[in-house]
Amino acid sequence: MSLTRRKFLLAGSATVGGLVIAWGVLPARSRLGSADLFSNTLEAVALNGWIRIAADDTVSIAMPRAEMGQGVYTALAMLIAEELDCDINKIRIEQAPPASLYGNVAMLVDSLPFHPDAHASKLVKASEWIVGKLARELGLQITGGSSSVKDAWQPMRLAGASAKAMLLAAAASKWGVPAASCVIINGLVQSNSGKSIGIGQLAKEASQHPIPDVELKTPAQFKLIGKPQLRLDAASKTDGSAQFGIDVRLPGMLYAAVQMCPVVGGSLKNFDANAVQNLPGVQRVMGIPPAMGAQAAVAIIAQHYWQAKQAIEKLPVQWDFDRNAGLSTEQIFAELKTALNSKEGWSYFEQGKGQQALEGAARTLSAEYSAPYLAHAVMEPINCTAQLKDGKLTLWVGTQVVGPARLFVGRVVGLDAEDVSIHVKLLGGGFGRRLELDFMAQAALIAKQTDGQPVQVIWTKEQDIRHDMYRPAALARMQAALDEKGKLIALASKQASGSITYDWMRRNIPALASPTPDKTTDEGLFDRPYEIPHQSHRQVSIQSPLPLGFWRSVGHSMNAFFAESFMDECAFAAGKDPYEFRLSLLQQHPRHLKVLETVAKESGWGKPLANGKARGIALHQSFGSIVAQVAEISLEKKQKPQTAPAGALASTLIRVHQVWCAIDCGFAVNPNIIAQQMESSVIFGLSAALFGEITVQDGHIKQSNYHDYQVLRLEQAPVVHTTIIQSNYPPSGVGEPGTPPIAPAIANALFSLTGRRLRTLPLRLDHV
C-alpha cells in the first residue's frame, strides 16, 4: 500500500474518532489535577494532584512512573523542585494513585508512524492532537518509550509553579503584603520586609487559595534543572534499604515455584502431586492454565521458596508440545526469507521515484542483514507477590504497566480494575520485560489457592531466559543507487519480522488485536534524517512462533544496525570517508550535523591509530534524541581450551576499547543521569552486538543463563566518553537512544580493520 493511502487511513480514523468523541479543547491545566486525587493526611496537605506538603517542609510528589535504574525518581523530582523552589533533598516519592491524570501521553503520541521531518504538516499536528487527547482520556500509567521526562516536562513543572504561587499568596495574606514582594528560597518563604516561614507552615492556608494561572521559568532562570544532581535513590540502594519486588515480606507470606511448558504453545497433560506432597513445607500442588502470555504451568506453594523450588524440580510432569515440537531457528529464518521475497509489505515512507530510481543508476548495491531473537536478561529475577482476599486482589511487584495491570490482570481472577491494588516496587532492570503481564497473571491465579494468604512467585533465571517475550528476529534487504560522482541518490529497504505491538495486544487484549501496521517494526529505517531524493521503505510482518516483547530501543535496536552498516557500505562504494559521506547528506539537519561533528572531534576521527586498532562511526535518531557514536576496537586471540578437539583454532574476539558518544536530547535536565544512561545503553547494546542470541531447537530455547546468554563483563567494558549537546528544545528520550548506534559502529570499525563486512548479529569472528 502506498504512503498516500496510509496517510488517508490514518487521517480518516483520527477525524472519525474526533467526531465521535467530540472532545472540547482541554486547557493547559488539564494535567494539573485536583488536590483530591493526592489526598491529604493528618501531617500533610495536597495543593494539587502532584504535590503534598508536610509541616516539616517535606514535599511528597505523586510518581507516575517506575524506577528501574533510569533515574526517573530524581529527574521528575527536579522538575517539581525547580518550579517550587524547595529543597530537593526534602522531596519524598509516593506512587501516584490510579487516575487518568498520571497517564503517559507522550508515549502514545510518539507511537504515530510519521517521519520526524513531517511534524510541521497539518496532518501530523492534527493526528498528534487527537491521539494526545485520547491518551489523556485513557490515562494509562506506563513507563516506556523513553518518555518519562518528556511527558512530565510541562505538567510537573506546572504543578510546582502553581503550588509556589498558592504558597506565596498565603504568605502575602498572612503578612498583609503584596505577593510580588515574597519569594521562596530553598523551601523558605521570605518577604522583602524580612519575614520568613517554612512552606510546611503555610500549606494549609495555601490550599484554600484558588489555583492560579502561572508562567513557567525560562531556561535562563533555572537553578536546578540542567545541573548535575546526585540520584535520590542512590543512598537506599547503597545501604540495602531500597525495596525491590523480590524484597517484599508480608505476615504469613507463602512462596511459590513454577515449572512451565518448555515449548511455546504446549499444554499440560498431567502431573503426579503425590510424588512431592509430603516434602518439607509443601502446602499445595496445582496446575495453571496459560494466561496473558504465560505458558501452561504447574506450581508448588510452600512455606519457604527453597522448599518450593526443591519440590518443583522433583515433580513428575507430562506436557503436550503440540505443533511447535519441531520448531528450529533455521525454520524461523526460512519463513522470514520467504516473506521477504514473496510479500509486498507495508510502505512506511516513499519519496521521489522510490524503488524505481534504482533502475538505470550509474551504480547500485544491495546487501542483506539479519538479527536474532534476544532476551531481556534482567538481573532481578521475575517475581510478583499477590494476595486475593475478601474479593480484592493486591499485587506487590516491579512493573512498567501499573495501569494496564489493574485493568487486565484482575480479569484473570474475575475482578474489575477497581478491585485491584498494585504497590509498585523498584525494578532490578526492566528494558521492556516488565511491560508484560504474564508473571502477574500467573501470581494472581496462584493466589486464588492460598485462602487469603499472600504468596510470592519467583522464577529462576533459566525460566526467565526460556520464557521471555523476545525481541523479534529480523531480515532486511538494503538497496542503494549512486550517481557518477558517488552521490547517494536512492535508498530502499525492506524488512521482515514479527510485530511486537500485535503480539502484546494478542496476549493481553485479544479482542482489539489486529495485524495492522506497527511503527516499531520499521522504526530506524523509514525515519532517518539523511537527505536522499528517492526513498522506499517497506516492512513485511509475519506471525512469530516465539512471543515478542518490547526490548530496549525496540525496532531501532536492530534496524539501526541494518541502516548504519549499509550507510558505511554506500560510503565505501562511493570512495568516501564514512564521516564525510554522512555529513554531505545532512546539510538541512543542523542538529544532526552538530551531533556528528561533535563525536568526530571528540574521538579524533581521521587521526592515525596504533597498529591493530580501528574506529567505526554511526548516527541514529530515536525517541526524539540524536546520538552519534564512534567505537575504537581491536582483535585479540582467545586461547583454545585444553578440551578443544584436535585441529580447532583459537577464536578471535572483538575488543572494544573506547566509545565516544554525543547526544542531543533537547534540554538536559540532569547531565549526570544522561551520562549514566549513555554508558548503560552502550554496555547493553554491546552485550547484544557481541554475544546476544536466542536460538531454538526442537521447540526448546537452547539458552538458559548468563553462561550461554552472555552479557558484557566488567573487564570487557570500554571507556565511554559522553558529550551532551546544549539545547533549548524540550527534553526527549534518554534511556534507550544510546543503544541502537553501538552495533553498527562496531561493525563499521571491524570492516575498517579487517575488510570483512559482517551483516549478521551477533558479530563473530571465529576462524578469521
Short mmCIF file of N, CA and C in Angstrom, two decimals, residues 483-618:
data_model
loop_
_atom_site.label_atom_id
_atom_site.label_comp_id
_atom_site.label_asym_id
_atom_site.label_seq_id
_atom_site.Cartn_x
_atom_site.Cartn_y
_atom_site.Cartn_z
N ASP A 483 25.18 8.13 -8.08
CA ASP A 483 25.37 8.71 -9.41
C ASP A 483 26.84 8.65 -9.80
N GLU A 484 27.18 9.28 -10.92
CA GLU A 484 28.55 9.20 -11.44
C GLU A 484 29.57 9.80 -10.48
N LYS A 485 29.14 10.74 -9.64
CA LYS A 485 30.05 11.40 -8.71
C LYS A 485 30.08 10.73 -7.33
N GLY A 486 29.39 9.63 -7.21
CA GLY A 486 29.38 8.92 -5.93
C GLY A 486 28.36 9.46 -4.94
N LYS A 487 27.43 10.27 -5.41
CA LYS A 487 26.40 10.81 -4.52
C LYS A 487 25.29 9.79 -4.37
N LEU A 488 24.81 9.62 -3.13
CA LEU A 488 23.73 8.69 -2.86
C LEU A 488 22.41 9.32 -3.29
N ILE A 489 21.78 8.76 -4.31
CA ILE A 489 20.56 9.35 -4.85
C ILE A 489 19.31 8.53 -4.58
N ALA A 490 19.48 7.29 -4.20
CA ALA A 490 18.31 6.46 -3.92
C ALA A 490 18.64 5.43 -2.84
N LEU A 491 17.66 5.18 -1.99
CA LEU A 491 17.83 4.23 -0.90
C LEU A 491 16.51 3.49 -0.70
N ALA A 492 16.60 2.18 -0.63
CA ALA A 492 15.40 1.36 -0.41
C ALA A 492 15.70 0.32 0.65
N SER A 493 14.71 0.05 1.48
CA SER A 493 14.83 -1.01 2.49
C SER A 493 13.55 -1.82 2.51
N LYS A 494 13.72 -3.09 2.81
CA LYS A 494 12.58 -3.98 3.02
C LYS A 494 12.95 -4.92 4.16
N GLN A 495 12.15 -4.90 5.19
CA GLN A 495 12.47 -5.66 6.39
C GLN A 495 11.35 -6.63 6.70
N ALA A 496 11.70 -7.79 7.22
CA ALA A 496 10.71 -8.80 7.61
C ALA A 496 10.95 -9.20 9.06
N SER A 497 9.88 -9.15 9.85
CA SER A 497 9.96 -9.55 11.25
C SER A 497 8.55 -9.71 11.78
N GLY A 498 8.42 -10.09 13.04
CA GLY A 498 7.13 -10.11 13.69
C GLY A 498 6.77 -8.74 14.23
N SER A 499 5.51 -8.55 14.57
CA SER A 499 5.02 -7.29 15.12
C SER A 499 4.88 -7.40 16.63
N ILE A 500 5.65 -6.59 17.36
CA ILE A 500 5.60 -6.62 18.82
C ILE A 500 4.25 -6.13 19.33
N THR A 501 3.76 -5.02 18.76
CA THR A 501 2.51 -4.45 19.24
C THR A 501 1.36 -5.43 19.06
N TYR A 502 1.30 -6.07 17.89
CA TYR A 502 0.24 -7.06 17.65
C TYR A 502 0.37 -8.21 18.64
N ASP A 503 1.59 -8.68 18.88
CA ASP A 503 1.78 -9.80 19.79
C ASP A 503 1.36 -9.44 21.21
N TRP A 504 1.70 -8.21 21.65
CA TRP A 504 1.33 -7.77 23.00
C TRP A 504 -0.19 -7.69 23.13
N MET A 505 -0.83 -7.11 22.12
CA MET A 505 -2.28 -7.00 22.15
C MET A 505 -2.94 -8.37 22.12
N ARG A 506 -2.39 -9.28 21.32
CA ARG A 506 -2.96 -10.63 21.21
C ARG A 506 -2.92 -11.37 22.54
N ARG A 507 -1.86 -11.12 23.32
CA ARG A 507 -1.74 -11.76 24.63
C ARG A 507 -2.68 -11.15 25.67
N ASN A 508 -2.80 -9.83 25.61
CA ASN A 508 -3.43 -9.13 26.72
C ASN A 508 -4.81 -8.55 26.43
N ILE A 509 -5.06 -8.13 25.19
CA ILE A 509 -6.37 -7.59 24.81
C ILE A 509 -6.74 -8.22 23.48
N PRO A 510 -6.98 -9.50 23.44
CA PRO A 510 -7.18 -10.19 22.16
C PRO A 510 -8.33 -9.62 21.33
N ALA A 511 -9.35 -9.05 21.97
CA ALA A 511 -10.48 -8.51 21.21
C ALA A 511 -10.07 -7.34 20.34
N LEU A 512 -8.98 -6.65 20.71
CA LEU A 512 -8.53 -5.49 19.95
C LEU A 512 -7.31 -5.78 19.10
N ALA A 513 -6.81 -7.00 19.13
CA ALA A 513 -5.61 -7.35 18.37
C ALA A 513 -5.93 -7.41 16.88
N SER A 514 -5.13 -6.69 16.11
CA SER A 514 -5.32 -6.68 14.66
C SER A 514 -3.96 -6.52 14.00
N PRO A 515 -3.65 -7.32 12.99
CA PRO A 515 -2.33 -7.23 12.34
C PRO A 515 -2.21 -6.01 11.44
N THR A 516 -2.37 -4.83 12.04
CA THR A 516 -2.24 -3.57 11.31
C THR A 516 -0.79 -3.10 11.35
N PRO A 517 -0.42 -2.11 10.56
CA PRO A 517 0.97 -1.61 10.58
C PRO A 517 1.41 -1.22 11.99
N ASP A 518 2.64 -1.55 12.29
CA ASP A 518 3.21 -1.33 13.61
C ASP A 518 4.51 -0.55 13.43
N LYS A 519 4.53 0.68 13.87
CA LYS A 519 5.69 1.54 13.68
C LYS A 519 6.98 0.89 14.18
N THR A 520 6.88 0.14 15.28
CA THR A 520 8.10 -0.42 15.88
C THR A 520 8.82 -1.39 14.95
N THR A 521 8.10 -1.96 13.97
CA THR A 521 8.76 -2.91 13.07
C THR A 521 9.75 -2.22 12.14
N ASP A 522 9.45 -0.97 11.73
CA ASP A 522 10.27 -0.31 10.72
C ASP A 522 10.97 0.94 11.22
N GLU A 523 10.76 1.30 12.49
CA GLU A 523 11.44 2.48 13.02
C GLU A 523 12.95 2.26 12.95
N GLY A 524 13.65 3.33 12.59
CA GLY A 524 15.09 3.20 12.40
C GLY A 524 15.46 2.94 10.96
N LEU A 525 14.47 2.66 10.11
CA LEU A 525 14.70 2.50 8.67
C LEU A 525 13.98 3.60 7.88
N PHE A 526 12.69 3.76 8.14
CA PHE A 526 11.92 4.72 7.34
C PHE A 526 12.09 6.15 7.82
N ASP A 527 12.54 6.36 9.06
CA ASP A 527 12.50 7.69 9.68
C ASP A 527 13.88 8.30 9.89
N ARG A 528 14.80 8.04 8.98
CA ARG A 528 16.17 8.56 9.12
C ARG A 528 16.27 9.96 8.52
N PRO A 529 17.26 10.74 8.96
CA PRO A 529 17.32 12.15 8.55
C PRO A 529 18.05 12.40 7.24
N TYR A 530 18.69 11.40 6.67
CA TYR A 530 19.55 11.65 5.51
C TYR A 530 18.75 12.19 4.32
N GLU A 531 19.36 13.17 3.66
CA GLU A 531 18.71 13.88 2.55
C GLU A 531 19.00 13.13 1.24
N ILE A 532 18.16 12.16 0.97
CA ILE A 532 18.29 11.31 -0.21
C ILE A 532 17.03 11.51 -1.04
N PRO A 533 17.13 11.94 -2.28
CA PRO A 533 15.94 12.35 -3.04
C PRO A 533 14.94 11.24 -3.29
N HIS A 534 15.41 10.01 -3.46
CA HIS A 534 14.49 8.90 -3.78
C HIS A 534 14.60 7.83 -2.70
N GLN A 535 13.46 7.52 -2.06
CA GLN A 535 13.48 6.54 -0.98
C GLN A 535 12.23 5.67 -1.02
N SER A 536 12.40 4.43 -0.56
CA SER A 536 11.28 3.50 -0.42
C SER A 536 11.59 2.59 0.76
N HIS A 537 10.67 2.57 1.74
CA HIS A 537 10.89 1.75 2.93
C HIS A 537 9.64 0.95 3.23
N ARG A 538 9.78 -0.37 3.16
CA ARG A 538 8.66 -1.28 3.32
C ARG A 538 8.97 -2.30 4.41
N GLN A 539 7.90 -2.84 4.98
CA GLN A 539 8.07 -3.83 6.05
C GLN A 539 7.04 -4.93 5.89
N VAL A 540 7.50 -6.17 6.08
CA VAL A 540 6.63 -7.34 5.99
C VAL A 540 6.55 -7.97 7.38
N SER A 541 5.34 -8.08 7.91
CA SER A 541 5.16 -8.68 9.24
C SER A 541 4.67 -10.12 9.10
N ILE A 542 5.24 -11.00 9.90
CA ILE A 542 4.77 -12.38 9.97
C ILE A 542 4.39 -12.69 11.41
N GLN A 543 3.66 -13.75 11.62
CA GLN A 543 3.32 -14.19 12.96
C GLN A 543 4.51 -14.97 13.53
N SER A 544 5.15 -14.42 14.53
CA SER A 544 6.31 -15.07 15.12
C SER A 544 5.90 -16.28 15.95
N PRO A 545 6.59 -17.41 15.80
CA PRO A 545 6.27 -18.57 16.63
C PRO A 545 6.69 -18.38 18.09
N LEU A 546 7.66 -17.49 18.33
CA LEU A 546 8.04 -17.15 19.69
C LEU A 546 7.34 -15.86 20.09
N PRO A 547 6.95 -15.71 21.36
CA PRO A 547 6.28 -14.48 21.79
C PRO A 547 7.24 -13.30 21.73
N LEU A 548 6.74 -12.16 21.29
CA LEU A 548 7.56 -10.97 21.10
C LEU A 548 7.26 -9.92 22.17
N GLY A 549 8.29 -9.19 22.57
CA GLY A 549 8.12 -8.13 23.56
C GLY A 549 8.98 -6.93 23.23
N PHE A 550 8.67 -5.84 23.90
CA PHE A 550 9.42 -4.59 23.71
C PHE A 550 10.77 -4.72 24.42
N TRP A 551 11.83 -4.53 23.65
CA TRP A 551 13.21 -4.69 24.13
C TRP A 551 13.89 -3.33 23.98
N ARG A 552 14.72 -2.97 24.89
CA ARG A 552 15.29 -1.62 24.95
C ARG A 552 15.65 -1.06 23.57
N SER A 553 14.97 -0.01 23.19
CA SER A 553 15.04 0.72 21.91
C SER A 553 14.26 0.03 20.81
N VAL A 554 13.61 -1.09 21.11
CA VAL A 554 12.61 -1.75 20.27
C VAL A 554 13.16 -1.96 18.84
N GLY A 555 12.42 -1.52 17.82
CA GLY A 555 12.85 -1.77 16.44
C GLY A 555 14.15 -1.08 16.08
N HIS A 556 14.43 0.05 16.72
CA HIS A 556 15.68 0.77 16.45
C HIS A 556 16.90 -0.10 16.74
N SER A 557 16.76 -1.02 17.72
CA SER A 557 17.91 -1.80 18.16
C SER A 557 18.50 -2.65 17.04
N MET A 558 17.65 -3.15 16.15
CA MET A 558 18.14 -3.97 15.04
C MET A 558 18.19 -3.17 13.75
N ASN A 559 17.20 -2.30 13.53
CA ASN A 559 17.14 -1.55 12.27
C ASN A 559 18.28 -0.55 12.14
N ALA A 560 18.77 -0.02 13.25
CA ALA A 560 19.93 0.87 13.19
C ALA A 560 21.15 0.11 12.70
N PHE A 561 21.29 -1.15 13.11
CA PHE A 561 22.40 -1.97 12.62
C PHE A 561 22.31 -2.15 11.12
N PHE A 562 21.11 -2.47 10.63
CA PHE A 562 20.93 -2.64 9.19
C PHE A 562 21.25 -1.32 8.46
N ALA A 563 20.66 -0.24 8.95
CA ALA A 563 20.72 1.04 8.23
C ALA A 563 22.11 1.67 8.25
N GLU A 564 22.73 1.72 9.43
CA GLU A 564 24.01 2.43 9.54
C GLU A 564 25.18 1.58 9.07
N SER A 565 25.06 0.27 9.11
CA SER A 565 26.07 -0.57 8.48
C SER A 565 26.04 -0.38 6.96
N PHE A 566 24.83 -0.35 6.43
CA PHE A 566 24.69 -0.18 4.98
C PHE A 566 25.13 1.22 4.54
N MET A 567 24.94 2.21 5.40
CA MET A 567 25.41 3.55 5.06
C MET A 567 26.93 3.55 4.89
N ASP A 568 27.62 2.77 5.70
CA ASP A 568 29.07 2.64 5.52
C ASP A 568 29.39 1.92 4.22
N GLU A 569 28.60 0.95 3.85
CA GLU A 569 28.80 0.26 2.58
C GLU A 569 28.65 1.24 1.42
N CYS A 570 27.69 2.14 1.53
CA CYS A 570 27.48 3.16 0.49
C CYS A 570 28.69 4.09 0.42
N ALA A 571 29.20 4.49 1.59
CA ALA A 571 30.36 5.38 1.62
C ALA A 571 31.57 4.70 0.96
N PHE A 572 31.76 3.43 1.27
CA PHE A 572 32.88 2.70 0.68
C PHE A 572 32.73 2.60 -0.83
N ALA A 573 31.50 2.31 -1.27
CA ALA A 573 31.25 2.21 -2.71
C ALA A 573 31.49 3.54 -3.41
N ALA A 574 31.23 4.63 -2.70
CA ALA A 574 31.43 5.96 -3.27
C ALA A 574 32.88 6.42 -3.16
N GLY A 575 33.69 5.64 -2.45
CA GLY A 575 35.09 6.02 -2.26
C GLY A 575 35.28 7.20 -1.33
N LYS A 576 34.39 7.33 -0.35
CA LYS A 576 34.43 8.48 0.54
C LYS A 576 34.57 8.04 2.00
N ASP A 577 35.10 8.94 2.81
CA ASP A 577 35.20 8.70 4.25
C ASP A 577 33.79 8.58 4.84
N PRO A 578 33.54 7.59 5.72
CA PRO A 578 32.18 7.40 6.25
C PRO A 578 31.62 8.63 6.97
N TYR A 579 32.48 9.34 7.67
CA TYR A 579 32.04 10.55 8.37
C TYR A 579 31.70 11.65 7.37
N GLU A 580 32.58 11.90 6.43
CA GLU A 580 32.33 12.94 5.44
C GLU A 580 31.11 12.60 4.57
N PHE A 581 30.95 11.33 4.28
CA PHE A 581 29.81 10.89 3.48
C PHE A 581 28.49 11.22 4.18
N ARG A 582 28.42 10.96 5.48
CA ARG A 582 27.22 11.28 6.24
C ARG A 582 26.99 12.79 6.32
N LEU A 583 28.06 13.53 6.53
CA LEU A 583 27.93 15.00 6.60
C LEU A 583 27.27 15.55 5.34
N SER A 584 27.65 15.01 4.20
CA SER A 584 27.12 15.53 2.93
C SER A 584 25.63 15.30 2.78
N LEU A 585 25.08 14.39 3.58
CA LEU A 585 23.66 14.06 3.49
C LEU A 585 22.82 14.70 4.59
N LEU A 586 23.42 15.62 5.34
CA LEU A 586 22.73 16.22 6.48
C LEU A 586 22.76 17.74 6.45
N GLN A 587 22.90 18.32 5.30
CA GLN A 587 23.08 19.76 5.22
C GLN A 587 21.85 20.55 5.66
N GLN A 588 20.67 19.95 5.62
CA GLN A 588 19.45 20.63 6.06
C GLN A 588 19.02 20.18 7.46
N HIS A 589 19.92 19.51 8.16
CA HIS A 589 19.61 19.00 9.51
C HIS A 589 20.70 19.45 10.48
N PRO A 590 20.64 20.70 10.93
CA PRO A 590 21.73 21.25 11.75
C PRO A 590 21.94 20.52 13.07
N ARG A 591 20.89 20.01 13.69
CA ARG A 591 21.07 19.31 14.96
C ARG A 591 21.84 18.01 14.74
N HIS A 592 21.51 17.29 13.69
CA HIS A 592 22.23 16.06 13.38
C HIS A 592 23.69 16.36 13.02
N LEU A 593 23.88 17.41 12.25
CA LEU A 593 25.24 17.81 11.88
C LEU A 593 26.08 18.09 13.12
N LYS A 594 25.49 18.83 14.06
CA LYS A 594 26.22 19.19 15.28
C LYS A 594 26.62 17.94 16.06
N VAL A 595 25.70 17.01 16.20
CA VAL A 595 26.00 15.78 16.93
C VAL A 595 27.11 14.99 16.24
N LEU A 596 27.01 14.86 14.92
CA LEU A 596 28.01 14.10 14.17
C LEU A 596 29.37 14.78 14.23
N GLU A 597 29.40 16.08 14.04
CA GLU A 597 30.66 16.82 14.10
C GLU A 597 31.29 16.73 15.49
N THR A 598 30.45 16.75 16.51
CA THR A 598 30.97 16.69 17.88
C THR A 598 31.63 15.36 18.17
N VAL A 599 30.98 14.26 17.79
CA VAL A 599 31.55 12.96 18.10
C VAL A 599 32.83 12.73 17.29
N ALA A 600 32.88 13.27 16.07
CA ALA A 600 34.10 13.14 15.27
C ALA A 600 35.26 13.90 15.90
N LYS A 601 34.96 15.10 16.38
CA LYS A 601 36.00 15.91 17.01
C LYS A 601 36.49 15.27 18.31
N GLU A 602 35.54 14.82 19.15
CA GLU A 602 35.91 14.26 20.45
C GLU A 602 36.69 12.96 20.30
N SER A 603 36.41 12.20 19.27
CA SER A 603 37.07 10.90 19.08
C SER A 603 38.37 11.01 18.30
N GLY A 604 38.65 12.21 17.77
CA GLY A 604 39.85 12.35 16.94
C GLY A 604 39.71 11.62 15.62
N TRP A 605 38.50 11.65 15.06
CA TRP A 605 38.25 10.94 13.81
C TRP A 605 39.22 11.41 12.72
N GLY A 606 39.79 10.47 12.03
CA GLY A 606 40.73 10.78 10.95
C GLY A 606 42.18 10.79 11.38
N LYS A 607 42.44 10.85 12.68
CA LYS A 607 43.82 10.83 13.15
C LYS A 607 44.33 9.39 13.17
N PRO A 608 45.62 9.20 12.94
CA PRO A 608 46.17 7.83 12.89
C PRO A 608 45.99 7.10 14.22
N LEU A 609 45.82 5.80 14.14
CA LEU A 609 45.69 4.94 15.30
C LEU A 609 46.85 3.96 15.35
N ALA A 610 47.06 3.40 16.52
CA ALA A 610 48.09 2.38 16.67
C ALA A 610 47.74 1.18 15.79
N ASN A 611 48.76 0.47 15.37
CA ASN A 611 48.54 -0.73 14.55
C ASN A 611 47.60 -1.69 15.27
N GLY A 612 46.71 -2.26 14.50
CA GLY A 612 45.80 -3.24 15.08
C GLY A 612 44.53 -2.64 15.64
N LYS A 613 44.35 -1.33 15.51
CA LYS A 613 43.14 -0.68 16.00
C LYS A 613 42.43 0.03 14.86
N ALA A 614 41.11 0.17 15.03
CA ALA A 614 40.32 0.89 14.02
C ALA A 614 39.10 1.49 14.71
N ARG A 615 38.51 2.46 14.00
CA ARG A 615 37.31 3.11 14.53
C ARG A 615 36.18 3.02 13.52
N GLY A 616 34.97 2.95 14.06
CA GLY A 616 33.77 2.97 13.23
C GLY A 616 32.80 4.01 13.77
N ILE A 617 31.96 4.52 12.90
CA ILE A 617 31.05 5.60 13.28
C ILE A 617 29.62 5.24 12.90
N ALA A 618 28.67 5.75 13.68
CA ALA A 618 27.26 5.55 13.38
C ALA A 618 26.47 6.71 13.97
#
